[in-house]
N, CA, C and O atoms as a MOPAC input file, in Angstrom:
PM7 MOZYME 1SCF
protein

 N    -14.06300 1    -1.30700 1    -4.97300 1
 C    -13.53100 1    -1.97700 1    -6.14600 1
 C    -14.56200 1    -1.92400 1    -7.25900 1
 O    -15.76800 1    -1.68900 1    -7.32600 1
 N    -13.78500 1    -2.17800 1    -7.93600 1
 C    -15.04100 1    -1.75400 1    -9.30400 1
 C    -14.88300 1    -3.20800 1   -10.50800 1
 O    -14.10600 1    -4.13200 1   -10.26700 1
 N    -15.72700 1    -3.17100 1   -11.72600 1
 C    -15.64800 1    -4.67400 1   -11.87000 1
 C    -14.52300 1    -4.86200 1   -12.88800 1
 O    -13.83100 1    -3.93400 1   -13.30500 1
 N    -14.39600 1    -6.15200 1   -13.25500 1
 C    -12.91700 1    -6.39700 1   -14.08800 1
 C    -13.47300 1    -5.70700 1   -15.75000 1
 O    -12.63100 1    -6.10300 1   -16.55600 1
 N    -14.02500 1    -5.27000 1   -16.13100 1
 C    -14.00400 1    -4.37600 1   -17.47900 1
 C    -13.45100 1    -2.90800 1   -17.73400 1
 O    -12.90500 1    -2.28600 1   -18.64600 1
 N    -13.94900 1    -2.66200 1   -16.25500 1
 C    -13.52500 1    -1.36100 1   -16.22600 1
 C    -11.64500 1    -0.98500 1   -16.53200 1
 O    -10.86500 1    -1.93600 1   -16.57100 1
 N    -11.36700 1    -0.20500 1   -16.63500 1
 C    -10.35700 1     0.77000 1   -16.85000 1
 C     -9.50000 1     1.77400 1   -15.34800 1
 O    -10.00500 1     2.81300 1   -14.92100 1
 N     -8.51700 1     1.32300 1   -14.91500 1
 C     -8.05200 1     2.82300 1   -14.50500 1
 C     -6.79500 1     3.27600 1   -14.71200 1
 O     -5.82100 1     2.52600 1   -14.78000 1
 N     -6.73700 1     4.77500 1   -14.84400 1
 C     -4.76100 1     5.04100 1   -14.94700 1
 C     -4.15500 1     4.43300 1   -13.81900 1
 O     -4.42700 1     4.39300 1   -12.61900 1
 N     -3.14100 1     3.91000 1   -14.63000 1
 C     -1.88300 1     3.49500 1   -13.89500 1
 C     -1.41300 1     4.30900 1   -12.73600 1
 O     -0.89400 1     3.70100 1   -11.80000 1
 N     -1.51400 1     5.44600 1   -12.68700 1
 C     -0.88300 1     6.01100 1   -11.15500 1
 C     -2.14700 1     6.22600 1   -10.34000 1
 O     -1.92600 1     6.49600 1    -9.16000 1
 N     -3.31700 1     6.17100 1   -10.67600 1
 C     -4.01400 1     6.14700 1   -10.10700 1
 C     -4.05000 1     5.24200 1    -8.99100 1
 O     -4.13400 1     5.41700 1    -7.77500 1
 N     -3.94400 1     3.97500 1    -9.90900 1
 C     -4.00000 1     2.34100 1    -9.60200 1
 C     -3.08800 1     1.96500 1    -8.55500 1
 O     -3.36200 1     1.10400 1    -7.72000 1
 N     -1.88200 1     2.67700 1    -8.59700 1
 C     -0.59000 1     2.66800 1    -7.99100 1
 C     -0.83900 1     3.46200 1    -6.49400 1
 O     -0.26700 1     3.04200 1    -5.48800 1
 N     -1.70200 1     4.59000 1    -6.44600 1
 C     -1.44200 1     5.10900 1    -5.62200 1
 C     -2.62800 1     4.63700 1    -4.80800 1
 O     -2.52300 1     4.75300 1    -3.58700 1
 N     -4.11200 1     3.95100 1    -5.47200 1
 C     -4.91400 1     3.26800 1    -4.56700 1
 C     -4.85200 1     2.21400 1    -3.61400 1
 O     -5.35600 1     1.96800 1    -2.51800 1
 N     -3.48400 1     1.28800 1    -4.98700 1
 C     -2.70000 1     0.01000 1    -4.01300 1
 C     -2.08300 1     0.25100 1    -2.73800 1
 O     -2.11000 1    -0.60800 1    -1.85700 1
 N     -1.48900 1     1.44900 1    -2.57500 1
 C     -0.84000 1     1.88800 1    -1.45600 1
 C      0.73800 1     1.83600 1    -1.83600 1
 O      1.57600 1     1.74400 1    -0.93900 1
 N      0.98400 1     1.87900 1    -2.74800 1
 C      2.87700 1     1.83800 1    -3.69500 1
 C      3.27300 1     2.58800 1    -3.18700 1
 O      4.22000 1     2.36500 1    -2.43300 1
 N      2.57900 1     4.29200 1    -3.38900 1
 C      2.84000 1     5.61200 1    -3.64000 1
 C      2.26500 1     6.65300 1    -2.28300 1
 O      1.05900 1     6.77100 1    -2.49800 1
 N      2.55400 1     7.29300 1    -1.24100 1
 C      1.85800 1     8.06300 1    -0.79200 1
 C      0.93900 1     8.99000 1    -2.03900 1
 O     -0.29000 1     9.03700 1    -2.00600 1
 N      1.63400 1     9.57900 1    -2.93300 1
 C      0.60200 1    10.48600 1    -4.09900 1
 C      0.67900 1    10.14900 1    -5.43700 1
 O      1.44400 1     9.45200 1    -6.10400 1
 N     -0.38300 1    10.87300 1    -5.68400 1
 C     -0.39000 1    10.27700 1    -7.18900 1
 C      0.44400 1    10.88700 1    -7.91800 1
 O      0.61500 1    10.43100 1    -9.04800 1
 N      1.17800 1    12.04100 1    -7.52000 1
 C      2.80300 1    12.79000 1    -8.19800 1
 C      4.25800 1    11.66200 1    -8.03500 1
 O      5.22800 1    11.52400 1    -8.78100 1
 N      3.92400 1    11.02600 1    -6.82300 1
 C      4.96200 1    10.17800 1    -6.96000 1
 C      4.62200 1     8.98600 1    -7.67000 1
 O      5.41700 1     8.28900 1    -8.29900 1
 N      3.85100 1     8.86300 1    -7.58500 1
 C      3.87300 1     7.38200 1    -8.53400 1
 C      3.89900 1     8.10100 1   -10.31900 1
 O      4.57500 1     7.53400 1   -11.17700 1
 N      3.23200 1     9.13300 1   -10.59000 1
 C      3.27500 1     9.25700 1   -11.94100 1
 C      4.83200 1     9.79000 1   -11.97600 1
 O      5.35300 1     9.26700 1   -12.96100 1
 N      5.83000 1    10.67400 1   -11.24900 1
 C      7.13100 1    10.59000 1   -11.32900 1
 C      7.90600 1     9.06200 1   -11.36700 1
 O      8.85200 1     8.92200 1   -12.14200 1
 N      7.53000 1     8.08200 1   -10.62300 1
 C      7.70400 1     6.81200 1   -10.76500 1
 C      7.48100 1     6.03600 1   -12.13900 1
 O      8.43600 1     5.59500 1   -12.77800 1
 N      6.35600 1     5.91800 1   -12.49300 1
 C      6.36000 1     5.71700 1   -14.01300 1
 C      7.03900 1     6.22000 1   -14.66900 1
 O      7.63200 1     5.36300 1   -15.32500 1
 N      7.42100 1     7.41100 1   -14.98100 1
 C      8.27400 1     8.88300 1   -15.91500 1
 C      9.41600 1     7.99300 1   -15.26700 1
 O      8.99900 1     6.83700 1   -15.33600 1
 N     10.09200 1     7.99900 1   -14.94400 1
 C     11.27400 1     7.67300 1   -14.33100 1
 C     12.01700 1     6.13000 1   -14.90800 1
 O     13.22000 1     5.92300 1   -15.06600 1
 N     10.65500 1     4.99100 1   -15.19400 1
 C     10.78400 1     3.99900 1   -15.44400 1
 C     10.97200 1     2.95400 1   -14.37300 1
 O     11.76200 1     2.08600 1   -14.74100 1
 N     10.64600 1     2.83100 1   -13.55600 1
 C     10.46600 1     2.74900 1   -12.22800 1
 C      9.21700 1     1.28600 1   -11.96200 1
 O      9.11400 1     0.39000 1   -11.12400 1
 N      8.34300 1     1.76100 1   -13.35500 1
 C      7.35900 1     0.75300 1   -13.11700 1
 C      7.22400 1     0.56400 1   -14.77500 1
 O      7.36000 1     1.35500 1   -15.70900 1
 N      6.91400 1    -0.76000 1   -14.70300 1
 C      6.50400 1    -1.84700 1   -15.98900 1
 C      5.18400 1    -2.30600 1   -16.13600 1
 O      4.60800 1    -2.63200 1   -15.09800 1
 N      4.60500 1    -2.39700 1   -17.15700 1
 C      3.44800 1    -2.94900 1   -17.20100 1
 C      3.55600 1    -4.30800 1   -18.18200 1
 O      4.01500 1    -4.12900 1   -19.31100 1
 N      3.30500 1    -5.14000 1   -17.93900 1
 C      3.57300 1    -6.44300 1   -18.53500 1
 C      4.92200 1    -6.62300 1   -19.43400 1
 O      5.18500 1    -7.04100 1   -20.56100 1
 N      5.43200 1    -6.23500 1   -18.63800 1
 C      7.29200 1    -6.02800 1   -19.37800 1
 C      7.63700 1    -4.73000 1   -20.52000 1
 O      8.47200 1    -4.66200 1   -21.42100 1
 N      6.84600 1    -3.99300 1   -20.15300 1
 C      7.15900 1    -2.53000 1   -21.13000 1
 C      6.76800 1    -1.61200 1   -20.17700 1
 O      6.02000 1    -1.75200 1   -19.20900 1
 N      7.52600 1    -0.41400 1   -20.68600 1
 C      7.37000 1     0.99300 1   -20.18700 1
 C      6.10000 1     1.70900 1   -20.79900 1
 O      5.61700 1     1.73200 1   -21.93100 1
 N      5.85800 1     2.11500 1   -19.94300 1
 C      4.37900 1     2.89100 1   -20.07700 1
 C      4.42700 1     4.09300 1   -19.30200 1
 O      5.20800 1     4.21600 1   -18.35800 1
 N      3.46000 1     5.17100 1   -19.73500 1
 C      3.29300 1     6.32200 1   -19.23200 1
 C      1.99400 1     6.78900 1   -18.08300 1
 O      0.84000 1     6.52000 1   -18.41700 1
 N      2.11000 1     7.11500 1   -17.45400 1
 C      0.85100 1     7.21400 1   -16.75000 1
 C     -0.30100 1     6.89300 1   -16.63900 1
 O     -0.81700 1     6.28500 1   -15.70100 1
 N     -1.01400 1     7.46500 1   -18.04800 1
 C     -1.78400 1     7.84000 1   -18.09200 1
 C     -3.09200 1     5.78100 1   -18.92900 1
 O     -4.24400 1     5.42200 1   -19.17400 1
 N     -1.43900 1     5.20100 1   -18.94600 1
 C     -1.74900 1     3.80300 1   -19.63100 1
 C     -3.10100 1     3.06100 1   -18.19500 1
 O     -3.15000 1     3.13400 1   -16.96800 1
 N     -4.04100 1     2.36200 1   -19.35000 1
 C     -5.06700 1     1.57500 1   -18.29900 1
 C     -4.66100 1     0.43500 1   -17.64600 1
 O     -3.88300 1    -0.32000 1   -18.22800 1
 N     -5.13300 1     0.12500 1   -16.30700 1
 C     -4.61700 1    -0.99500 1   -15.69600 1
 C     -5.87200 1    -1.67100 1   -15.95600 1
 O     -6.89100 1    -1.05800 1   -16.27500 1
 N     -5.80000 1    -3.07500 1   -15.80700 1
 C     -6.88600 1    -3.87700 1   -16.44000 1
 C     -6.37700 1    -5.11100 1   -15.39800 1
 O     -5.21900 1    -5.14700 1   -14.98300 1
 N     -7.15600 1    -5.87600 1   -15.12000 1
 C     -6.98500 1    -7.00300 1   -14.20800 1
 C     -6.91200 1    -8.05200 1   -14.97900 1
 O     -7.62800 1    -8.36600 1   -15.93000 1
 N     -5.44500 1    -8.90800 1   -14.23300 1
 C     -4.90500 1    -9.89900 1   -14.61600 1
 C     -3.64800 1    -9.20200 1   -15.19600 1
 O     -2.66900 1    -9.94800 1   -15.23600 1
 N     -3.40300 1    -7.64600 1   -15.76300 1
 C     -2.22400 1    -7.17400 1   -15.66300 1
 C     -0.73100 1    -7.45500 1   -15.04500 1
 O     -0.64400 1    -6.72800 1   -14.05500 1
 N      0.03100 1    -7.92600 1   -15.15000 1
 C      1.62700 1    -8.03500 1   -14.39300 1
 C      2.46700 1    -6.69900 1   -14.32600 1
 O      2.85100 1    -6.06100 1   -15.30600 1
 N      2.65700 1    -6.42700 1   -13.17400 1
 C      3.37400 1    -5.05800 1   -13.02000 1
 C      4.63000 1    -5.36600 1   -12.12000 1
 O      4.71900 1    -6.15500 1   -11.17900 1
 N      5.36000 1    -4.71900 1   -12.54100 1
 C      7.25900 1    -4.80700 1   -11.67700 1
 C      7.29900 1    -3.29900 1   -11.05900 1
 O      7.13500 1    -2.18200 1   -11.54900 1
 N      7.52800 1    -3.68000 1   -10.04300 1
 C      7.71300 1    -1.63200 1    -9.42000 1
 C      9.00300 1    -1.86200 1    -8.52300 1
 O      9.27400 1    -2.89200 1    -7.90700 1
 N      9.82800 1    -0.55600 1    -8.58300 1
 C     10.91600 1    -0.67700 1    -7.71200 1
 C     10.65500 1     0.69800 1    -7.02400 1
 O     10.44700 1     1.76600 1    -7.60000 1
 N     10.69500 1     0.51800 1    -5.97600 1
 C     10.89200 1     1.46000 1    -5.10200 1
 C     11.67600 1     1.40900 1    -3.96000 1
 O     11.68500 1     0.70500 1    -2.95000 1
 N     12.64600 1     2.77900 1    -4.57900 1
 C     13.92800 1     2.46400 1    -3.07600 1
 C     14.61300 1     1.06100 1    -3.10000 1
 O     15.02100 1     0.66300 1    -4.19100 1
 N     14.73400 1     0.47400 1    -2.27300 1
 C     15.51500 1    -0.66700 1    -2.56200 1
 C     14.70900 1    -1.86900 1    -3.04500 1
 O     15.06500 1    -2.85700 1    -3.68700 1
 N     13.28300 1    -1.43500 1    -2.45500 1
 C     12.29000 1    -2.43100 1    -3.01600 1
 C     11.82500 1    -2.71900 1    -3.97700 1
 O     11.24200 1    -1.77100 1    -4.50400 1
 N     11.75700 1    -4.29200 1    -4.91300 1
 C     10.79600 1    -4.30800 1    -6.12900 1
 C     10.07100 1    -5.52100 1    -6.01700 1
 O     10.29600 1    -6.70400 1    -5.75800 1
 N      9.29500 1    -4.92400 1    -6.25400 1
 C      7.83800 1    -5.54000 1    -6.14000 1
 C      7.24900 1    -6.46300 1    -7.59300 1
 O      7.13800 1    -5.67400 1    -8.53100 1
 N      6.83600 1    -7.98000 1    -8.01400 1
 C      6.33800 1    -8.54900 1    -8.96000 1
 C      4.67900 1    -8.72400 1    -8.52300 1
 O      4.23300 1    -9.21300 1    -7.48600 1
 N      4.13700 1    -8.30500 1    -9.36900 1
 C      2.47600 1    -7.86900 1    -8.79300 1
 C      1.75800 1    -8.32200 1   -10.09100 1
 O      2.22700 1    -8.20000 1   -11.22300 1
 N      0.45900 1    -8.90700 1    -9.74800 1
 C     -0.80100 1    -9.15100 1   -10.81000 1
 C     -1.88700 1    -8.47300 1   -10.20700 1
 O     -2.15700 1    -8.47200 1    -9.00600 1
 N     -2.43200 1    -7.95200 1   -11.03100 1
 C     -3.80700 1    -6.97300 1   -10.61700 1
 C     -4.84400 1    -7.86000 1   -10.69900 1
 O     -5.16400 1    -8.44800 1   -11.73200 1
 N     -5.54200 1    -8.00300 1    -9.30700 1
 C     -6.68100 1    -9.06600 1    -8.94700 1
 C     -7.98000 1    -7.83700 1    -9.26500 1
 O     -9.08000 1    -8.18000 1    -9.69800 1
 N     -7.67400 1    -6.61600 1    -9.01100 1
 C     -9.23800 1    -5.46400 1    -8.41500 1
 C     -8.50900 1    -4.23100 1    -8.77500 1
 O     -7.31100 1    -4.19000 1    -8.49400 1
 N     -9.08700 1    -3.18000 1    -9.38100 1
 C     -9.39400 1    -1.70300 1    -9.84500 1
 C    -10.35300 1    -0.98300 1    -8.55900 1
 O    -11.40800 1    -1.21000 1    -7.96600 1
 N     -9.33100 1    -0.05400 1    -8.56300 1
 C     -9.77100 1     1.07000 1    -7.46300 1
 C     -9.59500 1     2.10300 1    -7.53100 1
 O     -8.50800 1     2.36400 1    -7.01400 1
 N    -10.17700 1     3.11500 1    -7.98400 1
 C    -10.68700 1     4.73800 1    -8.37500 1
 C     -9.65300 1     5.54300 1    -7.38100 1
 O     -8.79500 1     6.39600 1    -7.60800 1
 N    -10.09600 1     4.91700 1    -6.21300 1
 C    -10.03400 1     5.70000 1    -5.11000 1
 C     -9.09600 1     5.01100 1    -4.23100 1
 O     -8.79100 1     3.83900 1    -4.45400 1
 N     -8.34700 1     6.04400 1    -2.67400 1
 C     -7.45800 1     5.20700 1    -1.80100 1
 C     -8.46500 1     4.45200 1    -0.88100 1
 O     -9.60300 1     4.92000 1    -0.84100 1
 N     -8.22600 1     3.48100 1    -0.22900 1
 C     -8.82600 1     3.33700 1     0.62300 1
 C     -8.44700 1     2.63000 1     2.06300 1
 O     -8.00300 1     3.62700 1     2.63400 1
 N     -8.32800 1     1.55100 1     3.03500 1
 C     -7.35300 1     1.19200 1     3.67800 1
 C     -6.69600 1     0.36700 1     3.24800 1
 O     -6.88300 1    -0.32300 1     2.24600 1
 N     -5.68400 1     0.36800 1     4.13000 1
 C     -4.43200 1    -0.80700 1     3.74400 1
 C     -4.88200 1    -2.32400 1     3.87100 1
 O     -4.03700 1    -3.21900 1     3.86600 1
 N     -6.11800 1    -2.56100 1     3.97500 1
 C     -6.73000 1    -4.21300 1     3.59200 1
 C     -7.09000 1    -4.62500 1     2.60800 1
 O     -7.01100 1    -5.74200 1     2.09800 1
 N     -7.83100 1    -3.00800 1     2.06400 1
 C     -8.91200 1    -3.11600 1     0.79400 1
 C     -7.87500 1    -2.94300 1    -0.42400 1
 O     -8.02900 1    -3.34900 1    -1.57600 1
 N     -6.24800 1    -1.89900 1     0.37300 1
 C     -5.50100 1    -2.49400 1    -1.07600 1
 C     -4.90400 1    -3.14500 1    -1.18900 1
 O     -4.21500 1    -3.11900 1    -2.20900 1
 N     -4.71600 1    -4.33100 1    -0.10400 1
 C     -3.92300 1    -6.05000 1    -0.32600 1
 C     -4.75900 1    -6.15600 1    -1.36500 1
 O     -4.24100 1    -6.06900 1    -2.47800 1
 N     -6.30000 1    -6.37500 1    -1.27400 1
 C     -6.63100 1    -7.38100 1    -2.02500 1
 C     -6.43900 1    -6.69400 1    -3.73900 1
 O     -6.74700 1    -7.41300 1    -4.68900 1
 N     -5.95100 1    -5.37400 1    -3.95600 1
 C     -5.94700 1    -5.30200 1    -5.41500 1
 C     -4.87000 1    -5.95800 1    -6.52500 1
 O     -4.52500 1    -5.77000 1    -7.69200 1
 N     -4.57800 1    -6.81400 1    -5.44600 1
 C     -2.51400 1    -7.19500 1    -5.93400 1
 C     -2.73100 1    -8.53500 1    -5.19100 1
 O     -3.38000 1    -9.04800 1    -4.28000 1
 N     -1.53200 1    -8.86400 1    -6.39600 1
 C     -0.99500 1   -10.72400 1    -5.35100 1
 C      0.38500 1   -10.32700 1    -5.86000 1
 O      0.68700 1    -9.96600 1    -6.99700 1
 N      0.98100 1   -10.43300 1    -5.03600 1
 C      2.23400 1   -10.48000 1    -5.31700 1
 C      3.42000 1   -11.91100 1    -5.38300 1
 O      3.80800 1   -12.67200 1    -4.49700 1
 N      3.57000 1   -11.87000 1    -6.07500 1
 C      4.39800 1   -13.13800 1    -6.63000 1
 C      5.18900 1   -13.79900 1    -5.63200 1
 O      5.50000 1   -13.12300 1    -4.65200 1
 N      5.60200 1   -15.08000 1    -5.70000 1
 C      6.20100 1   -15.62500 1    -4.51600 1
 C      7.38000 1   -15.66700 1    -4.25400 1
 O      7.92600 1   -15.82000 1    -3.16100 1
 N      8.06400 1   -15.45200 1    -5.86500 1
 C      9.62500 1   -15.33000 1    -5.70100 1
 C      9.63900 1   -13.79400 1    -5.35500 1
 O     10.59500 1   -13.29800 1    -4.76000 1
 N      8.72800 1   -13.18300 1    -5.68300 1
 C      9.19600 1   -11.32800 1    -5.22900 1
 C      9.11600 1   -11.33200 1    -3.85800 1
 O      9.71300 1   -10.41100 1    -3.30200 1
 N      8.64700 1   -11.97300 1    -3.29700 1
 C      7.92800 1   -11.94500 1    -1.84000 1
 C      9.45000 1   -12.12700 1    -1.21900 1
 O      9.95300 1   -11.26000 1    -0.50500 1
 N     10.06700 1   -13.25200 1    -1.54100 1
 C     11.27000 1   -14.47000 1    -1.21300 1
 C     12.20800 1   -13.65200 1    -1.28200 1
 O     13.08400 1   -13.46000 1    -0.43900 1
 N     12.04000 1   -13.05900 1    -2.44300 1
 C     13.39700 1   -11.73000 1    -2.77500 1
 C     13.44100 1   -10.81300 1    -2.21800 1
 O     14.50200 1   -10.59100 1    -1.63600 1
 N     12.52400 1    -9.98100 1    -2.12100 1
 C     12.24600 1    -9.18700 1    -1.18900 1
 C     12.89600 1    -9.48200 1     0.72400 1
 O     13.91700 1    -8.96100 1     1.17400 1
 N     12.18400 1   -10.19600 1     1.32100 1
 C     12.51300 1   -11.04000 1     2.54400 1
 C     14.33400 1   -11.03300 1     2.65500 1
 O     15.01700 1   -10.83900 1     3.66000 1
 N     14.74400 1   -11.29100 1     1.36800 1
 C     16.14400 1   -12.09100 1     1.36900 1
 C     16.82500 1   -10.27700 1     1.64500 1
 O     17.49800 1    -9.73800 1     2.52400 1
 N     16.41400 1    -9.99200 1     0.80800 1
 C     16.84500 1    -8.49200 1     0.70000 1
 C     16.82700 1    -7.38600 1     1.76600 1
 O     17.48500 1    -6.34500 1     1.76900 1
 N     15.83400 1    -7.87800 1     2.77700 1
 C     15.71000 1    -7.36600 1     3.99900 1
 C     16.81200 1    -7.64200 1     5.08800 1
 O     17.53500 1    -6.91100 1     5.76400 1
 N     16.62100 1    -9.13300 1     4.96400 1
 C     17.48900 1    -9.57600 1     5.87200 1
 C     18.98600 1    -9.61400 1     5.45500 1
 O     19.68000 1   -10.49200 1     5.96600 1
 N     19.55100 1    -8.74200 1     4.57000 1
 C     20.68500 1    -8.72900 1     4.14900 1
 C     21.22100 1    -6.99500 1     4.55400 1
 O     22.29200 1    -6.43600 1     4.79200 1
 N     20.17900 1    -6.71400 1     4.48400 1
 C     19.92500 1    -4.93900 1     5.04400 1
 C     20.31100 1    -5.12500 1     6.68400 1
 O     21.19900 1    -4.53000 1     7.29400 1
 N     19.52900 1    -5.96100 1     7.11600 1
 C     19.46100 1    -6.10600 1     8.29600 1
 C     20.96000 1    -6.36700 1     8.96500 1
 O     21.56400 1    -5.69700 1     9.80200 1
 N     21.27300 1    -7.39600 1     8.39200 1
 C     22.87700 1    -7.91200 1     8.43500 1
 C     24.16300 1    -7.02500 1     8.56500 1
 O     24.95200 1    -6.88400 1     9.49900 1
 N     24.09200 1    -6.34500 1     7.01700 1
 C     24.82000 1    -4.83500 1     7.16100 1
 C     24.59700 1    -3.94100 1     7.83200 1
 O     25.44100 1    -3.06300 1     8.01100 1
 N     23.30700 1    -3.91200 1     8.43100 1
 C     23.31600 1    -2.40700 1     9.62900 1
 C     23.97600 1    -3.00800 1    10.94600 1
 O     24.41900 1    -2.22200 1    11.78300 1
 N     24.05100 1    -4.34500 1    11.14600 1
 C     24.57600 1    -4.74300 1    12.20100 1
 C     26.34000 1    -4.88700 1    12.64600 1
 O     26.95800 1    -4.81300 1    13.70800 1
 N     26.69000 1    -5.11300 1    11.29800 1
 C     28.43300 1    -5.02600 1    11.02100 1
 C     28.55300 1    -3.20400 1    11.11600 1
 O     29.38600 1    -2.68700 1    11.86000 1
 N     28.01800 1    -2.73500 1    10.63200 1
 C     28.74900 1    -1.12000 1    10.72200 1
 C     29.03000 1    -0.76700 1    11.80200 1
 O     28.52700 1    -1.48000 1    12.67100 1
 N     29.78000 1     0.24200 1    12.25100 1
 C     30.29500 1     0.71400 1    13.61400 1
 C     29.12500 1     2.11300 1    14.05900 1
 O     28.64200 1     3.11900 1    13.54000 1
 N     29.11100 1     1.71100 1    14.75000 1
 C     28.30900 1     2.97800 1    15.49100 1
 C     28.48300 1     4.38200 1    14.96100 1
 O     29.65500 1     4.70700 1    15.15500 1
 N     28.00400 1     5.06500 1    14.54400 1
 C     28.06200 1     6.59700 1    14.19900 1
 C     28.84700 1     7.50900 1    15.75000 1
 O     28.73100 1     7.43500 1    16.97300 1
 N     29.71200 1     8.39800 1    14.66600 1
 C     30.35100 1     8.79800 1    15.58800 1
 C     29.75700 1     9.73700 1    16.57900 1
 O     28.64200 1    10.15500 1    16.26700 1
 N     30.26700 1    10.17300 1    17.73500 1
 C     29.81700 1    11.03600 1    18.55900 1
 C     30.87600 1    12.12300 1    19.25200 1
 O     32.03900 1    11.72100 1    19.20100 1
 N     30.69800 1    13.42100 1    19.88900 1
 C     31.35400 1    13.91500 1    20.19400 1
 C     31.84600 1    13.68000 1    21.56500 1
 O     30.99900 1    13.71900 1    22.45700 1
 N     33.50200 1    13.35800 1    21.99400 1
 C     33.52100 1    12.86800 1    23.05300 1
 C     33.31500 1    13.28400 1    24.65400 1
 O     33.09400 1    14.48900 1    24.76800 1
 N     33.33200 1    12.74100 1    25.59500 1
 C     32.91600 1    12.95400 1    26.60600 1
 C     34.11300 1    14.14500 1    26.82400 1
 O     34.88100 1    14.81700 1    26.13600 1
 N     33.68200 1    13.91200 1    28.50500 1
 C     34.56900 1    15.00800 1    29.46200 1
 C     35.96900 1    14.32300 1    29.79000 1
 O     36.89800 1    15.01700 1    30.20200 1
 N     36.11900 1    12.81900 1    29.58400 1
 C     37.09700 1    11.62400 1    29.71200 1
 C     37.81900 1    12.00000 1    28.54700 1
 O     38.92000 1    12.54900 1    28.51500 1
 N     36.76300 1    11.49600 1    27.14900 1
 C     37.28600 1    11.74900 1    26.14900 1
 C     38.32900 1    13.20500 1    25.56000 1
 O     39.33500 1    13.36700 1    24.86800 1
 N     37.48500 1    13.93500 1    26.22700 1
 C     38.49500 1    15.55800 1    25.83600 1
 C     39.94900 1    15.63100 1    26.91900 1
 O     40.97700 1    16.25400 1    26.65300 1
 N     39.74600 1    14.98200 1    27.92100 1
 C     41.05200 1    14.91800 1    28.74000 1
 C     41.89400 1    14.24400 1    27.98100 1
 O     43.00900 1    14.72400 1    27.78100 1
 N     41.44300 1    12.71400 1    27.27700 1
 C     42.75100 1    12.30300 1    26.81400 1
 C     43.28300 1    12.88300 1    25.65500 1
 O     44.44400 1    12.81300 1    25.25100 1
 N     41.96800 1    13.68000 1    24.97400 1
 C     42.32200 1    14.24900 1    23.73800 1
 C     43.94400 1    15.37200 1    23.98500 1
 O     45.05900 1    15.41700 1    23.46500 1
 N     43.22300 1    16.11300 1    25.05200 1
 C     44.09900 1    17.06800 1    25.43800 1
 C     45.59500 1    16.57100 1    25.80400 1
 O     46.54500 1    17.06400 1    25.19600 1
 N     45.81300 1    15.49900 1    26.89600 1
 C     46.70600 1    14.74800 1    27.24500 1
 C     47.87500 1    14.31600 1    26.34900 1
 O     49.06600 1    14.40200 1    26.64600 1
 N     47.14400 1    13.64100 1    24.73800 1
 C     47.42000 1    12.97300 1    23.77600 1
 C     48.06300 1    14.18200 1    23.27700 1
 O     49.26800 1    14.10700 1    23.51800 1
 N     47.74900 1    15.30100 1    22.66100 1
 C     47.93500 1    16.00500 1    21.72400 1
 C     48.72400 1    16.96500 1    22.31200 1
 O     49.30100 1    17.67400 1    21.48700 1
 N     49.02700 1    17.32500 1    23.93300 1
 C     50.09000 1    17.83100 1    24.65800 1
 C     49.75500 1    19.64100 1    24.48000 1
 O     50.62700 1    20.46300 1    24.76100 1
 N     48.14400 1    20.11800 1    23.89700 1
 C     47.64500 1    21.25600 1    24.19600 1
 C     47.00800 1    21.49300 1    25.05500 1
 O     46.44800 1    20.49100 1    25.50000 1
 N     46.77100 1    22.46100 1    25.59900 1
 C     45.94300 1    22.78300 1    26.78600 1
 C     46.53700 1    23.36100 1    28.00700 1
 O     47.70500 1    22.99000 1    27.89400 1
 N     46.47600 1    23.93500 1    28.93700 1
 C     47.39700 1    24.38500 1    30.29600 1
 C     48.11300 1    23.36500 1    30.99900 1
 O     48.78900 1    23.65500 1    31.98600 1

């Protein structure tokens, strides 16, 4: 981490937090509009500065984030909790949003399959083809 004066690009920043596997997707992410920097659109190449507020959606997920720490570089997934706090209603929303995912995968019907050796008898039976 580096100290709060410093400067880094936004996809940089994005992809040190751990948002982004690369820094192509997150700067396609920005381009896209995808991510906000204190309630405006910005381009890549814009500085993140701590104490910043950032909104990111990704996939079904969006994320409300304040930049605590600046990081050049990736590093593990501990060292980039601490570059972010993430807000409590995003957290809440998020959670809610899961478990609503969760809900609907459970009502859907099973994906179909091709039927058995049972199944093709009655097919055959039913449909009055076959010898």
């Amino acid at each position: 981490m580096e100290s709060s004066e410093a400067k880094v690009r936004l996809d940089k920043w994005l992809w040190a937090a751990r948002f982004f596997k690369t820094r192509a997707q997150a700067t396609e992410a920005i381009n896209g509009g995808h991510v906000h920097l204190n309630g405006a659109r910005v381009k890549p190449s814009r500085a993140v500065q701590v104490g910043d507020r950032l909104e990111i959606r990704r996939a079904r997920e969006e994320f409300e984030v304040t930049v605590t720490g600046l990081a050049e570089r990736r590093g593990s997934a501990s060292e980039a909790a601490r570059l972010y706090e993430e807000s409590e209603a995003s957290r809440h929303q998020r959670q809610e949003r899961a478990e609503q995912q969760r809900l609907l995968a459970t009502l859907e019907a099973a994906p179909p399959r091709r039927p058995d050796k049972k199944g093709r008898r009655q097919i055959i039976r039913f449909t009055g083809k076959g010898g």
